[in-house]
XYZ file of C-alpha atoms in Angstrom:
633
model
C -34.513 20.512 13.709
C -31.688 18.057 14.633
C -30.296 17.793 11.089
C -28.375 21.054 10.904
C -26.949 20.863 14.467
C -25.751 17.286 13.853
C -24.032 18.339 10.641
C -22.445 21.399 12.274
C -21.275 19.327 15.252
C -19.654 16.904 12.798
C -17.841 19.770 11.092
C -16.663 21.195 14.425
C -15.413 17.766 15.511
C -13.518 17.464 12.209
C -11.816 20.802 12.841
C -10.866 19.624 16.349
C -9.401 16.419 14.786
C -11.964 14.389 16.752
C -12.584 11.930 13.937
C -14.583 9.458 16.001
C -16.944 12.182 17.216
C -17.257 13.595 13.698
C -18.063 10.170 12.265
C -20.813 9.601 14.834
C -22.403 12.994 14.088
C -22.270 12.572 10.315
C -23.601 8.999 10.464
C -26.517 10.056 12.687
C -27.232 13.041 10.412
C -27.166 10.785 7.337
C -29.463 8.206 8.944
C -31.974 10.862 10.002
C -31.828 12.517 6.567
C -32.688 9.197 4.901
C -35.614 8.681 7.262
C -36.907 12.202 6.526
C -36.076 11.958 2.804
C -33.900 15.045 3.000
C -31.291 14.434 0.302
C -29.708 17.842 0.918
C -28.552 16.879 4.418
C -27.790 13.327 3.349
C -25.388 14.821 0.796
C -23.814 17.142 3.372
C -23.327 14.276 5.842
C -21.730 12.056 3.210
C -19.469 14.919 2.142
C -18.351 15.176 5.768
C -17.531 11.466 5.862
C -15.692 11.700 2.534
C -13.590 14.499 4.000
C -12.718 12.323 7.010
C -11.695 9.454 4.715
C -9.493 11.865 2.763
C -7.884 13.182 5.949
C -7.182 9.629 7.083
C -5.842 8.484 3.720
C -8.456 5.716 3.579
C -8.909 5.492 -0.200
C -11.219 2.425 -0.203
C -13.632 4.070 2.251
C -13.525 7.316 0.285
C -14.450 5.488 -2.922
C -17.290 3.601 -1.197
C -18.734 6.854 0.179
C -18.464 8.555 -3.209
C -20.390 5.645 -4.696
C -23.114 6.217 -2.093
C -23.260 9.893 -3.054
C -23.448 9.017 -6.734
C -26.444 6.764 -6.053
C -28.683 9.832 -5.589
C -26.619 12.799 -6.816
C -25.207 13.258 -10.322
C -22.202 15.442 -11.212
C -24.617 17.822 -12.991
C -26.573 18.302 -9.768
C -23.656 18.545 -7.333
C -20.241 20.127 -7.787
C -18.944 18.189 -4.761
C -19.688 14.888 -6.527
C -17.925 16.065 -9.705
C -15.016 17.482 -7.684
C -14.385 14.364 -5.636
C -14.631 11.960 -8.577
C -12.310 14.185 -10.596
C -9.863 14.261 -7.693
C -9.938 10.449 -7.465
C -9.093 10.164 -11.169
C -6.232 12.587 -10.668
C -4.927 10.742 -7.590
C -4.905 7.541 -9.651
C -2.714 9.264 -12.293
C -5.442 9.546 -14.955
C -4.687 13.176 -15.820
C -6.335 13.401 -19.246
C -9.479 11.609 -18.052
C -9.721 13.850 -14.999
C -9.422 17.003 -17.110
C -12.092 15.861 -19.577
C -14.443 14.833 -16.766
C -14.036 18.080 -14.815
C -14.423 20.301 -17.883
C -17.721 18.581 -18.577
C -19.006 19.670 -15.162
C -17.571 23.176 -14.818
C -19.398 25.219 -12.134
C -21.454 28.040 -13.632
C -20.514 31.717 -13.477
C -22.997 32.186 -10.634
C -21.341 29.431 -8.569
C -19.565 30.169 -5.298
C -16.057 31.616 -5.766
C -14.574 28.713 -3.776
C -16.117 26.222 -6.208
C -14.629 28.073 -9.171
C -11.238 28.126 -7.420
C -11.353 24.382 -6.748
C -12.336 23.713 -10.353
C -9.446 25.749 -11.773
C -6.951 24.050 -9.453
C -8.140 20.556 -10.307
C -8.306 21.133 -14.061
C -4.903 22.849 -13.985
C -3.415 19.942 -12.038
C -4.943 17.447 -14.464
C -3.565 19.351 -17.463
C -0.157 19.531 -15.783
C -0.218 15.775 -15.186
C -0.966 15.325 -18.883
C 1.943 17.550 -19.908
C -0.267 20.424 -21.186
C 1.736 23.196 -19.570
C 0.156 26.296 -21.129
C -3.366 25.105 -20.279
C -2.242 24.331 -16.727
C -0.717 27.798 -16.323
C -3.917 29.471 -17.550
C -5.991 27.750 -14.858
C -3.438 28.265 -12.078
C -3.086 31.989 -12.780
C -6.836 32.425 -12.416
C -6.612 30.971 -8.923
C -3.604 33.078 -7.932
C -5.663 36.222 -8.618
C -8.377 35.261 -6.114
C -8.347 36.404 -2.501
C -5.616 34.698 -0.477
C -4.111 32.916 -3.440
C -2.255 30.276 -1.373
C -3.356 27.355 -3.521
C -2.708 29.265 -6.711
C 0.834 30.161 -5.616
C 1.565 26.524 -4.755
C 0.156 25.412 -8.099
C 2.288 27.917 -10.027
C 5.388 26.843 -8.088
C 4.650 23.208 -8.986
C 4.330 24.229 -12.631
C 7.638 26.132 -12.502
C 9.392 23.055 -11.151
C 7.764 20.900 -13.821
C 9.184 23.292 -16.422
C 12.629 23.223 -14.698
C 12.482 26.901 -13.703
C 13.698 26.484 -10.133
C 14.444 30.190 -9.591
C 10.822 31.106 -10.398
C 9.571 28.526 -7.876
C 11.889 29.948 -5.197
C 10.678 33.480 -5.930
C 7.025 32.428 -5.658
C 7.696 30.743 -2.303
C 9.585 33.576 -0.635
C 9.479 33.409 3.202
C 7.137 36.359 3.863
C 4.482 34.904 1.570
C 4.780 31.345 2.954
C 4.494 32.715 6.516
C 0.867 33.640 5.728
C -0.016 30.134 4.481
C -2.098 27.623 6.383
C -0.167 24.793 8.124
C -1.000 22.439 5.275
C -0.004 24.996 2.634
C 3.238 25.734 4.471
C 4.133 22.029 4.547
C 3.507 21.784 0.813
C 5.635 24.900 0.264
C 8.487 23.347 2.272
C 8.367 20.245 0.058
C 8.452 22.352 -3.129
C 11.316 24.468 -1.780
C 13.226 21.286 -0.955
C 12.750 20.015 -4.495
C 13.853 23.346 -5.995
C 17.045 23.423 -3.912
C 17.750 19.735 -4.639
C 17.581 20.415 -8.366
C 19.853 23.440 -7.912
C 22.466 21.323 -6.129
C 22.039 23.111 -2.776
C 21.715 19.861 -0.819
C 21.927 21.398 2.671
C 18.959 23.705 2.053
C 17.096 20.919 0.239
C 17.455 18.619 3.236
C 16.378 21.357 5.648
C 13.133 22.105 3.776
C 12.255 18.483 2.944
C 12.801 17.455 6.564
C 10.577 20.339 7.682
C 7.825 19.101 5.347
C 8.156 15.556 6.705
C 8.130 16.753 10.326
C 4.978 18.758 9.604
C 3.221 15.704 8.189
C 4.207 13.541 11.154
C 3.104 16.212 13.631
C -0.254 16.393 11.879
C -0.527 12.602 12.021
C 0.052 12.614 15.755
C -2.465 15.407 16.290
C -5.119 13.818 14.079
C -4.800 10.246 15.299
C -3.780 10.792 18.892
C -7.429 10.822 19.956
C -7.946 7.532 18.132
C -4.992 5.667 19.629
C -7.158 3.164 21.484
C -9.121 2.349 18.352
C -5.955 1.993 16.275
C -4.261 -0.408 18.688
C -6.270 -3.215 17.133
C -4.987 -4.399 13.740
C -7.463 -3.753 10.976
C -7.949 -5.194 7.538
C -7.801 -1.772 5.927
C -5.775 1.394 6.276
C -6.269 3.501 9.352
C -4.476 6.370 7.723
C -1.700 7.270 5.326
C -0.449 10.713 6.236
C 2.847 10.287 4.396
C 1.163 9.070 1.225
C -1.897 11.304 1.168
C -0.742 14.509 2.900
C 2.976 14.886 2.132
C 3.436 12.605 -0.865
C 6.028 9.892 -1.374
C 7.684 12.073 -3.999
C 8.987 14.238 -1.152
C 10.219 11.145 0.715
C 12.039 9.986 -2.423
C 13.578 13.443 -2.791
C 14.741 13.510 0.839
C 16.257 10.016 0.579
C 18.014 11.016 -2.650
C 19.386 14.203 -1.054
C 20.635 12.230 1.964
C 22.385 9.666 -0.257
C 23.986 12.413 -2.347
C 25.087 14.169 0.867
C 27.039 11.121 2.022
C 24.407 9.738 4.410
C 23.078 6.618 2.626
C 22.208 4.796 5.875
C 19.982 7.698 6.919
C 18.384 7.499 3.458
C 17.488 3.834 4.080
C 16.140 4.697 7.534
C 13.897 7.431 6.082
C 12.615 5.103 3.350
C 11.629 2.415 5.840
C 10.431 4.713 8.626
C 8.017 6.686 6.446
C 6.350 3.710 4.782
C 3.947 1.230 6.395
C 3.924 3.180 9.654
C 0.693 1.495 10.700
C 2.600 -1.779 11.194
C 4.634 -0.075 13.923
C 1.902 2.140 15.364
C 2.860 3.108 18.884
C 6.560 2.228 18.525
C 7.757 5.588 17.231
C 10.366 6.183 14.576
C 12.812 3.525 13.396
C 16.424 4.128 14.387
C 19.520 3.490 12.304
C 20.431 0.713 14.746
C 17.091 -0.995 14.102
C 17.553 -0.871 10.332
C 21.095 -2.268 10.683
C 19.794 -5.100 12.861
C 17.211 -6.066 10.260
C 19.760 -6.099 7.436
C 22.256 -8.038 9.536
C 19.740 -10.836 10.148
C 19.801 -11.893 6.466
C 22.780 -13.291 4.582
C 22.205 -10.834 1.713
C 20.869 -7.931 3.795
C 17.948 -5.631 2.950
C 16.962 -4.355 -0.497
C 14.323 -1.624 -0.407
C 12.737 1.015 -2.624
C 10.798 4.259 -2.467
C 8.630 5.151 -5.475
C 8.105 8.847 -6.217
C 6.043 10.638 -8.834
C 8.877 11.008 -11.361
C 11.642 8.702 -10.151
C 12.305 5.874 -7.718
C 15.215 4.998 -5.467
C 16.681 1.547 -4.781
C 18.889 0.970 -1.735
C 20.807 -2.118 -0.612
C 21.916 -2.306 3.006
C 24.410 -5.173 3.236
C 24.721 -7.322 6.390
C 28.021 -5.590 7.194
C 26.362 -2.153 7.170
C 27.604 -0.968 3.776
C 24.955 0.904 1.764
C 24.485 1.353 -1.964
C 21.804 3.688 -3.335
C 20.812 4.111 -6.991
C 18.250 6.285 -8.733
C 15.708 4.687 -11.105
C 14.200 6.951 -13.802
C 10.668 5.597 -13.376
C 7.909 7.066 -11.264
C 4.797 5.451 -9.837
C 2.763 5.338 -13.040
C 5.620 3.947 -15.169
C 6.484 1.387 -12.487
C 2.860 0.250 -12.221
C 2.818 -0.275 -16.007
C 6.042 -2.316 -15.839
C 4.587 -4.486 -13.050
C 1.397 -5.026 -15.052
C 3.324 -6.098 -18.168
C 5.440 -8.554 -16.173
C 2.396 -10.099 -14.502
C 0.581 -10.426 -17.823
C 3.635 -12.063 -19.406
C 3.910 -14.596 -16.561
C 0.218 -15.456 -16.709
C 0.340 -15.888 -20.477
C 3.595 -17.834 -20.789
C 2.203 -21.378 -20.494
C 2.663 -23.642 -23.531
C 4.073 -20.990 -25.849
C 7.827 -20.801 -26.487
C 7.585 -17.248 -27.838
C 5.621 -16.102 -24.789
C 8.111 -17.781 -22.449
C 11.023 -16.056 -24.175
C 9.248 -12.689 -23.896
C 8.593 -13.384 -20.225
C 12.294 -14.141 -19.613
C 13.320 -10.935 -21.410
C 10.919 -8.876 -19.322
C 12.089 -10.527 -16.076
C 15.755 -9.912 -16.919
C 15.036 -6.305 -17.883
C 12.940 -5.690 -14.775
C 15.686 -6.918 -12.448
C 18.357 -4.917 -14.290
C 16.284 -1.748 -13.967
C 15.146 -2.118 -10.365
C 18.451 -3.429 -9.036
C 20.628 -1.013 -11.052
C 24.441 -1.093 -11.366
C 25.680 -0.048 -7.888
C 22.918 -1.988 -6.121
C 23.544 -5.118 -8.232
C 27.278 -4.961 -7.474
C 26.526 -4.584 -3.754
C 24.342 -7.710 -3.872
C 27.075 -9.647 -5.686
C 29.596 -8.560 -3.058
C 27.350 -9.805 -0.248
C 26.698 -13.080 -2.089
C 30.416 -13.938 -2.222
C 30.437 -14.607 1.514
C 26.824 -15.652 2.025
C 27.015 -19.446 1.611
C 24.292 -21.681 0.187
C 20.660 -20.614 -0.226
C 21.232 -17.093 1.113
C 18.223 -15.115 2.297
C 17.426 -11.589 1.053
C 14.862 -9.305 2.696
C 12.919 -7.180 0.204
C 11.147 -4.019 1.376
C 8.379 -3.861 -1.213
C 6.735 -0.453 -1.400
C 4.278 1.155 -3.796
C 3.464 -0.820 -6.970
C 6.372 -3.174 -6.227
C 4.266 -4.895 -3.565
C 2.239 -6.482 -6.352
C 5.245 -7.288 -8.558
C 6.065 -11.004 -9.033
C 9.683 -10.567 -7.956
C 9.933 -14.288 -7.219
C 10.034 -14.814 -11.005
C 13.144 -12.660 -11.506
C 16.594 -14.235 -12.169
C 18.062 -13.456 -8.745
C 20.582 -16.271 -9.182
C 22.417 -14.058 -11.680
C 23.154 -11.601 -8.874
C 23.196 -13.665 -5.724
C 24.131 -17.228 -6.649
C 22.048 -20.393 -6.541
C 19.047 -20.930 -4.302
C 18.308 -17.352 -3.281
C 15.482 -17.278 -0.711
C 13.333 -14.142 -0.674
C 11.534 -12.838 2.393
C 9.315 -9.833 1.655
C 7.664 -7.174 3.783
C 5.702 -4.014 3.013
C 7.642 -2.310 5.798
C 9.662 -3.179 8.884
C 6.998 -4.029 11.507
C 9.121 -3.384 14.599
C 12.492 -2.184 15.831
C 13.658 -5.767 16.499
C 13.693 -8.719 14.146
C 13.023 -11.153 16.980
C 13.933 -14.815 17.330
C 13.458 -17.075 14.334
C 10.947 -19.908 14.381
C 12.265 -23.161 15.909
C 11.612 -26.662 14.610
C 9.540 -27.629 17.680
C 7.109 -24.769 16.991
C 6.364 -26.281 13.580
C 5.711 -29.916 14.560
C 1.945 -29.702 15.127
C -0.134 -27.740 12.625
C -3.756 -26.708 12.366
C -4.789 -27.908 8.879
C -8.140 -26.377 7.951
C -10.173 -26.003 4.788
C -12.429 -27.574 2.198
C -15.595 -25.538 2.940
C -19.021 -27.001 2.199
C -22.013 -25.073 0.887
C -25.381 -25.177 2.624
C -26.379 -28.258 0.615
C -23.247 -30.137 1.705
C -21.379 -29.798 -1.607
C -17.627 -29.248 -1.656
C -16.740 -25.655 -2.553
C -13.025 -26.416 -3.039
C -12.448 -30.115 -3.835
C -8.694 -29.650 -4.226
C -8.375 -28.679 -0.558
C -8.845 -32.316 0.456
C -5.719 -33.398 -1.441
C -3.709 -30.339 -0.420
C -4.329 -30.821 3.299
C -3.829 -34.601 3.066
C -0.393 -33.987 1.549
C 0.470 -31.612 4.397
C -0.784 -34.135 6.990
C 1.451 -36.831 5.509
C 4.500 -34.655 6.217
C 3.176 -33.430 9.585
C 1.313 -36.458 11.058
C 0.992 -34.871 14.528
C -1.218 -32.117 13.106
C -4.970 -31.831 13.511
C -7.117 -31.817 10.397
C -10.484 -30.034 10.256
C -11.916 -30.569 6.805
C -15.330 -30.149 5.187
C -18.132 -30.085 7.763
C -15.585 -29.775 10.591
C -14.262 -26.572 9.028
C -16.839 -24.197 10.469
C -16.702 -20.709 11.925
C -15.860 -21.958 15.432
C -12.975 -24.111 14.168
C -11.433 -21.247 12.197
C -11.856 -18.734 15.021
C -10.224 -21.167 17.458
C -7.275 -21.705 15.116
C -6.848 -17.963 14.616
C -6.818 -17.348 18.370
C -4.274 -20.129 18.910
C -0.541 -20.003 18.409
C -0.095 -23.096 16.253
C 1.210 -22.891 12.694
C -1.752 -22.817 10.322
C -2.378 -24.136 6.810
C -5.646 -22.786 5.440
C -7.180 -23.960 2.152
C -10.425 -22.202 1.276
C -11.991 -19.537 -0.928
C -11.362 -15.821 -0.465
C -14.305 -13.989 -2.007
C -15.228 -10.333 -2.438
C -18.695 -9.273 -1.361
C -19.954 -5.686 -1.306
C -16.415 -4.374 -1.532
C -15.145 -6.508 1.365
C -13.043 -9.670 1.283
C -14.313 -12.722 3.178
C -13.121 -16.274 3.904
C -15.560 -19.129 3.249
C -16.250 -21.706 5.982
C -18.815 -24.485 6.315
C -21.737 -24.585 5.813
C -21.920 -21.692 3.342
C -20.796 -19.097 5.911
C -18.111 -16.406 5.746
C -15.694 -14.527 8.006
C -14.854 -10.929 7.105
C -11.325 -9.556 7.226
C -12.372 -7.238 10.050
C -13.477 -10.280 12.102
C -10.216 -12.073 11.304
C -8.106 -9.051 12.245
C -9.982 -8.648 15.549
C -8.857 -12.180 16.523
C -5.207 -11.076 16.181
C -3.883 -14.214 14.442
C -0.312 -14.620 15.715
C 0.878 -17.881 14.189
C 4.627 -18.489 13.860
C 3.851 -19.508 10.262
C 0.614 -19.432 8.259
C 0.080 -20.861 4.766
C -2.882 -18.994 3.252
C -3.819 -21.161 0.286
C -6.612 -19.005 -1.086
C -7.045 -17.067 -4.305
C -4.931 -13.880 -4.235
C -4.273 -14.028 -0.481
C -1.377 -11.603 -1.000
C -3.596 -8.968 -2.617
C -5.659 -6.204 -1.040
C -6.708 -2.570 -1.198
C -3.671 -0.388 -1.872
C -3.035 2.720 0.198
C -0.069 4.871 -0.778
C 2.781 4.700 1.775
C 0.983 1.938 3.665
C 0.794 -0.953 1.222
C -1.850 -3.581 0.504
C -4.531 -4.122 3.133
C -5.977 -7.585 2.783
C -5.907 -11.060 4.318
C -2.104 -11.214 4.636
C -1.971 -7.790 6.304
C -4.549 -8.916 8.884
C -2.221 -11.797 9.838
C 0.966 -9.708 9.899
C -0.670 -6.913 11.896
C -2.026 -9.497 14.335
C 1.467 -10.735 15.118
C 2.018 -13.641 12.696
C 5.740 -13.904 11.997
C 5.571 -15.491 8.538
C 2.750 -15.834 6.019
C 2.836 -17.750 2.714
C 0.470 -16.153 0.189
C -0.461 -16.246 -3.485
C -0.252 -13.180 -5.727
C -3.075 -14.433 -7.977
C -5.370 -17.491 -8.254
C -3.612 -20.828 -8.906
C -4.915 -24.226 -9.981
C -5.794 -26.811 -7.315
C -3.077 -29.203 -8.520
C -0.385 -26.519 -8.223
C -1.579 -25.508 -4.742
C -1.505 -29.135 -3.522
C 1.919 -29.761 -5.073
C 3.333 -26.565 -3.593
C 1.881 -27.265 -0.134
C 3.394 -30.743 0.038
C 6.760 -29.544 -1.288
C 6.803 -26.636 1.162
C 6.143 -28.849 4.189
C 8.758 -31.401 3.059
C 11.386 -28.713 2.532
C 10.611 -27.141 5.902
C 10.787 -30.456 7.778
C 14.080 -31.387 6.084
C 15.890 -28.324 7.455
C 16.292 -29.681 10.966
C 16.509 -27.489 14.069
C 16.687 -24.166 12.262
C 13.973 -24.155 9.589
C 13.669 -21.219 7.205
C 10.210 -20.637 5.701
C 11.832 -18.413 3.049
C 14.142 -21.243 1.935
C 11.278 -23.752 2.043
C 9.164 -21.450 -0.126
C 12.013 -21.046 -2.629
C 12.572 -24.831 -2.731
C 8.854 -25.494 -3.280
C 8.720 -22.987 -6.152
C 11.732 -24.680 -7.716
C 10.096 -28.104 -7.356
C 7.003 -26.839 -9.186
C 9.230 -25.557 -12.006
C 10.989 -28.921 -12.297
C 7.604 -30.681 -12.320
C 6.635 -28.698 -15.429
C 4.192 -26.215 -13.916
C 3.897 -22.919 -15.810
C 5.237 -19.655 -14.433
C 1.635 -18.622 -13.771
C 1.579 -21.339 -11.080
C 5.010 -21.403 -9.400
C 5.671 -17.634 -9.484
C 2.467 -16.890 -7.556
C 3.750 -18.094 -4.165
C 5.397 -15.578 -1.827
C 6.797 -15.600 1.705
C 5.786 -12.492 3.656
C 7.427 -12.071 7.026
C 10.549 -12.097 9.150
C 11.548 -15.763 8.486
């Protein structure tokens, strides 16, 4: 008897936006269903949890739950399984694959009308993504003929815009019809209307509708997550939610920023770009102001360079230290940008010992920089560099696929002079930059690493040399190596406020990343985040410490994010695994460069100097280009 009430209570809690209550009901229902071997209610409970993950924009959790469903339900048996996997393929920009998959599992003629409607919408969307316009129209028109027709109308308006028939989209979305839409449908209609007016050159109307769509998404975020504010105060190692990315879509943000720039408000365009991305870093602080964005740019000799990546195009914006703004449109959307990032990474990793490969890598790096810092933006950077002095610092707001791009390998010297020092962030974490780290804060370090397995064997022999090199530069530091590097030692260091250099393995286990400690134990990212590591500077010398699970409009959630969200000001990470010798060489060079700067050390400059030292020492680009400074400097 409890199964159906638990499931219904979970659904009611979902409708009330009580996500914690809904989760408890669905989890209890699922547990009871497993005990009673009732796969029907186990499926319903998991579907409820999938829906919550979708509402919260938690893509990793959604995928994990879908995998649980697929362990006992096949797409032939369950339309919900086929639907959700097809939707994931579509969300990941695999249009042709999604269409083929969904057509294989078409609901039968006796299926519920809602299932048939969902199927037509998904297949139509997949065909549209693949450029098959007539097939997309056929599916969308079937939906528009069903009762209500809201989703069908929105789909047909999207198709009209894709085919550059703005007047048809405007006619489909006439006010009386949109007034009958659900709140979510109305927000989507506002975004489509904004795009139609933007393409027609009616910038005032475009801004009005795009801003209405954004306001709707933010209002929904507040309503949905307000009840979870206490839970979300603690930094987590994964996304708590991505309303902008999953509900509104970054394409609409890119459109609004473009409209603002074209309307003579480029500073507001920069504010919108930064305010709508990585909102979880500033949870509880409210919206960024123009003054806050100006303060951030003014704290760096070369200002702030940021991007927003839409479905069909991207926007680059440079906010100079003096407040001047330059905005340029890039004709690449998310999928094309992700491909460009992949090619650049592959070229860097394959460039060792091969002159032809190195030349190709240099061509790709030059082309990448020219495309993603286009004409007006490049000239703005050059203008700032003329008065910036030696080793100027540039803050990069890396959003979307750019967060994984090895921008440290690009020829920035061509634009900004010698010794450019990059500081990168996935979003501005607060309204104030805050005071920079002083030399006295960096005198005594916690140097930890070199985990042992349960038999006493060294899991990372190179850590011994890496930490010894750091200790030579910082003799007042404390070293906890090998057997001394246990769970208690790491937890104590994470709770403390000393700078931290950590050399260990970062491993993935059951879909979760964990740090290895002695003897053969591990700390999960959730445990690390709960300790709120707030070091002034942390060097995370682990494999791919700068990587993580990507959530659109929020960025990568991994080890580095746990440190930044906990309050760490600066974090040195690696974009991919590096050899022990390169890690030791970089660590020593970084500490030497930092110590040599006197009273006003700059981790960004030290990181740039250490990368340059690795290049001079003959290390391949696959080694020196992997190191990145995340933080405020």
